[in-house]
Every structure is written in C-alpha cells, then in structure tokens.
Amino acid sequence: MTTNGMLIFLMGFLFLFLGYLGVPVAFALIAGVLAVTVFTPVSLPSIMAQLFNGIDVEALLAVPFFLLVGELMTSANVTVRMITLSQTMIGHVRGGLAQVVTLFSMFFAGISGSSAADVAVLSRTLGPEMKREGYGLGFTAALIASASTMANLIPPSIMAVVYGATGNVSIGGLFLGGVVPGVLVGIGLMIYSHFFGPVGIKRQRSSFGQFTQATKNAAVPLMIPIIIMGGILTGFFTPTEAGVVAVVYILLVAIPCLNRGHIRSLPHDMALTGLLYSIPLITIAAASAFGWMLAYLRGPAVVSGWIAGAAGNDPFMIMLLLVLLFVVVGDFIDAIPAIIIFMPIIAELTQTADIKPVHMGVVIILTLAFGLITPPYGLALLMASKFIGVRFSTAMIASLPIYVVFFGAIAFCIFFPDVVLWLPKHVLPESVGCFKNPGGAGYICP
Amino acid sequence: MQAQRHLKWRALDGLERVLMVLCAIAITGFTVTVVCDIATRTIGRPWLWLQEVTMTFFIYGVFIGTAAATRRNDHLYLAVLAESLTGRKRLAFETFNRLVVLVVALCMIYYGYLNFLDGFRSLRMPSMTPLSSLYAAIPLCGILVALFTIEQLVNGWRHGFAEPTGEPGASHGGPGSYPL
C-alpha cells in the first residue's frame, strides 16, 4: 500500500473507530483529519480554514430555513390538519392508518426537507393510534421510518441542497428529479401496506363534504410547497430564498391564522432551530475538511479508478457500483458527510461515464435515503424505534420486506433516466444540460 | 437544561442560556437579512453588504450552536456504545470519548487562533473587513467546547456518567438529536 493509501486508511479507520466508540461525528471526522495532517506537508491552521470553507456556501443557508419550516409547522401543531386530510382521502382502505402515514409523509415532504421532523411528527401523532388499532410496533416503526425517507426525495430536500451546493449541481434540477423516486417509494409503501401489512380497523369512507372541509382546513399549510417550488421554478427565488419566504409565510399567515396562541412560543422555536441547524452544519464543515484531505491524498482518483476499471465507461454499471458503494457507506455514515466526503469520486465518475449530474444526484440521494432505514446506522429507523418504544432489531426485521420497495425504486431510477429527468428537462431545461436554441424558440438538449 | 443534570455545573447554566439566545438571534438575524436582500433586489436597489451580514450570522450561529450542543449532548452520533456499559468500563469509554473531543477543541483553539491571525491578510468584499472576523468563530467555539467537555469530565468522574434513576431528561439519541 502506498503512503497515501495508508494515510487514507488511517483517516477512515480513526473516524469510524472514534465514531462507533461514541465520539460525536463532527469531532471524530476532525480528529481523523488532524491526525493524518501531521504526516503531510499541510499546515494544521489550514485545516481550520477548510472547516470554515465547508460552510461558507450561500446555498447551505437553505438548510436552516427548511428545518425552521418543519419545526414551526410541527410545534404550532399545524401538521394535524394535513393528517386529517390524509385520513379523509385514504383512511377507509385496508390498513387505513398505514396508508395515512405514507400519504401524510408525501404531503409533509413537500414542506420539510428532513426525515427527522417527519419521524417525530408521525411517531407522536399516528404512532399511538396505530398501536391502539393493533398494528405491530415493529411494523409501525418500520413504516414511519421508511415513509420519512421521502422527505429527502420530494422537494424541498436538505440532502439535495447539500449535494447541489457541494457538487455544483442545479439544486432546482435535483428537487424536480427527486419527485419521481419520491412518488415511487410512496406508491411502493402503499402497495406493500395494502397487500402485506396489518388490516387495521375498517373505517367508513369519508363523505365529499368531510373531504372538502379537511382540504379547506389544510389549505394554508399546503400552500407552502407551492410557494417553495413556485418561487424556484419561476426563477424568482433561489432555494435559500424560497426557504425564507416559506418561513415568512408561516410566521405571518399560517401561525396567526391557525394557531395564534403559538406566537408566544416563537422565540423558543427559533432558539431550538438555531441549535438544530448547527448540528448538521458542523458535520458538513468537518466532512468538508475530511473530503478535502481525501482529495489531497488522491483518494477519489484511486477509488474512481477502481470503479472505472471494473465498469469501463458503461454508465449503468458505474451507477450500479456507486449504488453498491453508497449502500455500504450509508450503513455506517450519515448521509450528509457521506455526500461531502465522496463528492470528488462521484464528480469524477459522472464525468467519466458522461452521466447527467442531476440523474447521478437523484440516484445517490435515493440510495442514501435508503441508508436511513438500514442497520447499523439507520437513523430514521433508530429514531422511530425509540419514539414508538420498540427494540431496534424488531423494527429492523419488520423493515426488511420494505427494502424491496427501495431496491425497485433505485433500479428504476438507474435504468430509466428519461423518466427521472422528464420533469427537470421540461421545467428547468438548463439544469440537465439543455441550452437555448440560438436559432429560434425552445431548448436543445444533447 | 435538565438533561444530564448530573454532568452539569449550575454556574454554567447561564452560559448555556446565553448561547441558546445567541442561536435564536443568529437564525432570526439571517432570516431578516435574506428577506431584506430579496426586498431590496425586487425594488431594484440591492444592498450588497447584506450577504456579508447574512453569512456572519450564519457562521457564528453554526459554531455557537455547536458549543451549546456539546453541553446539551445533542450532537450527531454514529453509535452510543458507552451507554450500554456500566461501571469502570463505562467510565473508561466516556472519559476517552470526551478526551478526544477535548483534544479536538484544544486544536480548534490553538490552530484556529493561528488561522485567525492568518485571516488578517484576506478581506471580505465589499466591506473590506478582514476574514479574521469570521475565522474568530472557530477558536471561540473551541474554548466553549473545551469548557463544557471539562465540566462533563469532572462531573462524570465525581457522580458517574450514567443517568441517575428518575432524573428527567434523556441522553443523546433522544428527540433533541436531529439527524437529517
């Protein structure tokens, strides 16, 4: 093994060793980088500058805004209206509550960009009700965790923001590209719950009047996805600005209209979100320094060389190998540091195989979202099992059949790029490499 | 504030409160500046310095929040192996983990300070403020993290790291943790 190879191994080993011993991820990453830096000509103060550079990115401002949107909606109890709407739409079918979990997650994914908020809301609201109706605790935790992964796919998605910001890929394109896999996972979970999940209690179909009333009640929160995506797609807002406009809408319209009493709690919400956003962002800063050192040691060139050597220039094969890599990586590392650390490898392979960056981004994000429910580091499943009160191993066993849904969605996204890219191509053509026709109207897409 | 009370000194509760208030100020600050940025751009008279102010709030918010999260044990973890242990083994694991954090914090203070000095050679545009004004957040964060880690180490050795039975609050991995 070359010196660089040994240093990469040492850095990775230290990170995983310290991380699994219980050192916070950000500090484990920094410790790994600092230890290796001593053996290189790189100065230690410049590593501190890398920490700073990792978060000195305007696009990352969207992360706190999307977290704030989720936090405000949850703490102001506005999300209950969306749950009621989901119940009137689909609560009467077989496994009604399980279907409601999935449908609500699809709605909520359009508001919050984080699985954690989704898991917290569902575990608190529908979790106890599912228990009363006789759904197994393992199934409940597995379904809630799996459904929450859609928050990373259906826009706005924090993973897409981080991927776009670090990989210089259109965030709007990634948002739109995430719609197809998000809906695929949602439909897959609904089919699974219908045919293989518990029956639950049979409910009466809601009347049209009840549905209309529930839609009316949920209209204010349902405007948020329209504001966010509308602003981005019309080109009026960047994703960051769309996030802040959504926050302003909630503060000035949603909360005063729907839960005026919550205004007193806003300082608490702001303080909590101020704390919450720093946690992923310091991890991003540390992962950036880690990724920078990895690139300095020519790690990406070596790994992408291995993958390109095995797959040649075949884009499907390269994507399959990358998915395999990220399934393993996602089992051990959180998605955000994984994206940043491995971005140089992804970028190099995307170029080598001439894959559209948005297509590659969607596949990687979907794979990492799947990592949220796989052991040993399935964060969404860990949280859901903790909130529902069931052993992680029980929830994991219950989630095994659901893996098929994710494998299906990943395979679909790899082999049908035209379907995945259809929406970005028609709404944001430039995001997928199309350019304005110099000789007339429309776009030319290579 | 009550979570892991046995690892905290009451004297530092005020500091944690101040940090939480600063977190709220930071997020409110950059929310307001981004709104102003959109508004001034829409009316055709953009204030160019707003982006600098936004990033200042944002970056200080990250590092202040990191320090507060250290005291509240709210960081992102890969595993919480030590929590399943008891007695001397747990003491050894928890001590080792915190010593690692302490070493990293000390590096953030010393090398962060050197980087801060280096930052005087670069300027932020358009205000021409030295980049050190932002780099200062790193050693500042290091000082706070070191302080809170020493607090946890000392109290952990005195009272044990395990949560006393019946004490309110949760250790890491609870609802306070916020994985993405």
PDB file of C-alpha atoms in Angstrom, chain A residues 38-138:
ATOM      1  CA  VAL A  38       0.607  15.670  10.923  1.00  0.00           C
ATOM      2  CA  PHE A  39       2.112  13.225   8.372  1.00  0.00           C
ATOM      3  CA  THR A  40       1.630  15.582   5.405  1.00  0.00           C
ATOM      4  CA  PRO A  41       3.124  18.958   4.467  1.00  0.00           C
ATOM      5  CA  VAL A  42      -0.327  20.549   5.004  1.00  0.00           C
ATOM      6  CA  SER A  43      -0.400  23.022   7.892  1.00  0.00           C
ATOM      7  CA  LEU A  44      -2.851  22.445  10.724  1.00  0.00           C
ATOM      8  CA  PRO A  45      -4.253  26.030  10.652  1.00  0.00           C
ATOM      9  CA  SER A  46      -5.219  25.479   7.014  1.00  0.00           C
ATOM     10  CA  ILE A  47      -7.415  22.569   8.152  1.00  0.00           C
ATOM     11  CA  MET A  48      -9.264  25.082  10.328  1.00  0.00           C
ATOM     12  CA  ALA A  49      -9.730  27.235   7.229  1.00  0.00           C
ATOM     13  CA  GLN A  50     -11.194  24.159   5.491  1.00  0.00           C
ATOM     14  CA  LEU A  51     -13.718  23.809   8.311  1.00  0.00           C
ATOM     15  CA  PHE A  52     -14.804  27.347   7.609  1.00  0.00           C
ATOM     16  CA  ASN A  53     -14.792  26.958   3.815  1.00  0.00           C
ATOM     17  CA  GLY A  54     -17.063  23.925   4.113  1.00  0.00           C
ATOM     18  CA  ILE A  55     -19.953  26.026   5.367  1.00  0.00           C
ATOM     19  CA  ASP A  56     -19.161  29.359   3.754  1.00  0.00           C
ATOM     20  CA  VAL A  57     -21.577  28.452   0.962  1.00  0.00           C
ATOM     21  CA  GLU A  58     -24.656  30.570   0.347  1.00  0.00           C
ATOM     22  CA  ALA A  59     -26.761  27.597  -0.809  1.00  0.00           C
ATOM     23  CA  LEU A  60     -26.358  25.907   2.588  1.00  0.00           C
ATOM     24  CA  LEU A  61     -28.437  28.691   4.143  1.00  0.00           C
ATOM     25  CA  ALA A  62     -31.419  26.756   2.824  1.00  0.00           C
ATOM     26  CA  VAL A  63     -30.760  24.022   5.414  1.00  0.00           C
ATOM     27  CA  PRO A  64     -31.788  26.085   8.477  1.00  0.00           C
ATOM     28  CA  PHE A  65     -34.758  27.533   6.628  1.00  0.00           C
ATOM     29  CA  PHE A  66     -36.184  24.143   5.700  1.00  0.00           C
ATOM     30  CA  LEU A  67     -35.532  22.920   9.254  1.00  0.00           C
ATOM     31  CA  LEU A  68     -37.276  26.014  10.593  1.00  0.00           C
ATOM     32  CA  VAL A  69     -40.282  25.406   8.321  1.00  0.00           C
ATOM     33  CA  GLY A  70     -40.593  21.848   9.671  1.00  0.00           C
ATOM     34  CA  GLU A  71     -40.089  22.927  13.284  1.00  0.00           C
ATOM     35  CA  LEU A  72     -42.628  25.754  13.113  1.00  0.00           C
ATOM     36  CA  MET A  73     -45.244  23.587  11.421  1.00  0.00           C
ATOM     37  CA  THR A  74     -44.763  20.818  13.945  1.00  0.00           C
ATOM     38  CA  SER A  75     -44.586  22.863  17.122  1.00  0.00           C
ATOM     39  CA  ALA A  76     -47.566  25.005  16.079  1.00  0.00           C
ATOM     40  CA  ASN A  77     -49.495  21.736  15.602  1.00  0.00           C
ATOM     41  CA  VAL A  78     -50.499  22.742  12.089  1.00  0.00           C
ATOM     42  CA  THR A  79     -49.500  19.351  10.691  1.00  0.00           C
ATOM     43  CA  VAL A  80     -52.537  17.726  12.342  1.00  0.00           C
ATOM     44  CA  ARG A  81     -54.691  19.308   9.635  1.00  0.00           C
ATOM     45  CA  MET A  82     -52.683  17.506   6.968  1.00  0.00           C
ATOM     46  CA  ILE A  83     -53.052  14.222   8.823  1.00  0.00           C
ATOM     47  CA  THR A  84     -56.834  14.745   8.923  1.00  0.00           C
ATOM     48  CA  LEU A  85     -56.854  15.431   5.187  1.00  0.00           C
ATOM     49  CA  SER A  86     -54.867  12.243   4.561  1.00  0.00           C
ATOM     50  CA  GLN A  87     -57.363  10.313   6.697  1.00  0.00           C
ATOM     51  CA  THR A  88     -60.347  11.567   4.730  1.00  0.00           C
ATOM     52  CA  MET A  89     -58.630  10.660   1.472  1.00  0.00           C
ATOM     53  CA  ILE A  90     -57.361   7.192   2.232  1.00  0.00           C
ATOM     54  CA  GLY A  91     -58.241   6.206   5.808  1.00  0.00           C
ATOM     55  CA  HIS A  92     -61.050   3.862   4.676  1.00  0.00           C
ATOM     56  CA  VAL A  93     -58.934   1.407   2.666  1.00  0.00           C
ATOM     57  CA  ARG A  94     -57.319  -1.762   4.019  1.00  0.00           C
ATOM     58  CA  GLY A  95     -54.582  -0.839   6.510  1.00  0.00           C
ATOM     59  CA  GLY A  96     -56.012   2.680   6.592  1.00  0.00           C
ATOM     60  CA  LEU A  97     -53.664   4.194   9.154  1.00  0.00           C
ATOM     61  CA  ALA A  98     -50.617   2.744   7.427  1.00  0.00           C
ATOM     62  CA  GLN A  99     -51.804   4.380   4.189  1.00  0.00           C
ATOM     63  CA  VAL A 100     -52.333   7.649   6.055  1.00  0.00           C
ATOM     64  CA  VAL A 101     -48.722   7.529   7.309  1.00  0.00           C
ATOM     65  CA  THR A 102     -47.436   7.265   3.735  1.00  0.00           C
ATOM     66  CA  LEU A 103     -49.764   9.873   2.259  1.00  0.00           C
ATOM     67  CA  PHE A 104     -49.077  12.335   5.058  1.00  0.00           C
ATOM     68  CA  SER A 105     -45.334  11.813   4.601  1.00  0.00           C
ATOM     69  CA  MET A 106     -45.715  12.721   0.940  1.00  0.00           C
ATOM     70  CA  PHE A 107     -47.536  15.928   1.892  1.00  0.00           C
ATOM     71  CA  PHE A 108     -45.112  16.739   4.685  1.00  0.00           C
ATOM     72  CA  ALA A 109     -42.120  16.020   2.450  1.00  0.00           C
ATOM     73  CA  GLY A 110     -43.266  18.982   0.381  1.00  0.00           C
ATOM     74  CA  ILE A 111     -42.873  21.209   3.413  1.00  0.00           C
ATOM     75  CA  SER A 112     -39.948  19.873   5.417  1.00  0.00           C
ATOM     76  CA  GLY A 113     -36.683  18.730   3.934  1.00  0.00           C
ATOM     77  CA  SER A 114     -35.731  16.445   6.784  1.00  0.00           C
ATOM     78  CA  SER A 115     -36.732  12.898   7.728  1.00  0.00           C
ATOM     79  CA  ALA A 116     -36.232  13.612  11.422  1.00  0.00           C
ATOM     80  CA  ALA A 117     -39.118  16.085  11.602  1.00  0.00           C
ATOM     81  CA  ASP A 118     -41.351  13.612   9.763  1.00  0.00           C
ATOM     82  CA  VAL A 119     -40.444  10.747  12.118  1.00  0.00           C
ATOM     83  CA  ALA A 120     -41.059  12.952  15.159  1.00  0.00           C
ATOM     84  CA  VAL A 121     -44.481  14.137  13.943  1.00  0.00           C
ATOM     85  CA  LEU A 122     -45.715  10.689  12.883  1.00  0.00           C
ATOM     86  CA  SER A 123     -44.429   8.915  15.983  1.00  0.00           C
ATOM     87  CA  ARG A 124     -46.182  11.400  18.244  1.00  0.00           C
ATOM     88  CA  THR A 125     -49.483  11.580  16.367  1.00  0.00           C
ATOM     89  CA  LEU A 126     -50.209   8.391  14.425  1.00  0.00           C
ATOM     90  CA  GLY A 127     -47.870   6.069  16.341  1.00  0.00           C
ATOM     91  CA  PRO A 128     -50.099   5.688  19.448  1.00  0.00           C
ATOM     92  CA  GLU A 129     -53.223   5.375  17.287  1.00  0.00           C
ATOM     93  CA  MET A 130     -51.666   2.583  15.214  1.00  0.00           C
ATOM     94  CA  LYS A 131     -50.759   0.804  18.442  1.00  0.00           C
ATOM     95  CA  ARG A 132     -54.381   1.031  19.619  1.00  0.00           C
ATOM     96  CA  GLU A 133     -55.606  -0.421  16.314  1.00  0.00           C
ATOM     97  CA  GLY A 134     -53.335  -3.432  16.728  1.00  0.00           C
ATOM     98  CA  TYR A 135     -50.556  -2.627  14.247  1.00  0.00           C
ATOM     99  CA  GLY A 136     -47.339  -4.290  15.401  1.00  0.00           C
ATOM    100  CA  LEU A 137     -44.853  -1.878  16.975  1.00  0.00           C
ATOM    101  CA  GLY A 138     -42.101  -3.131  14.678  1.00  0.00           C
TER     102      GLY A 138
END
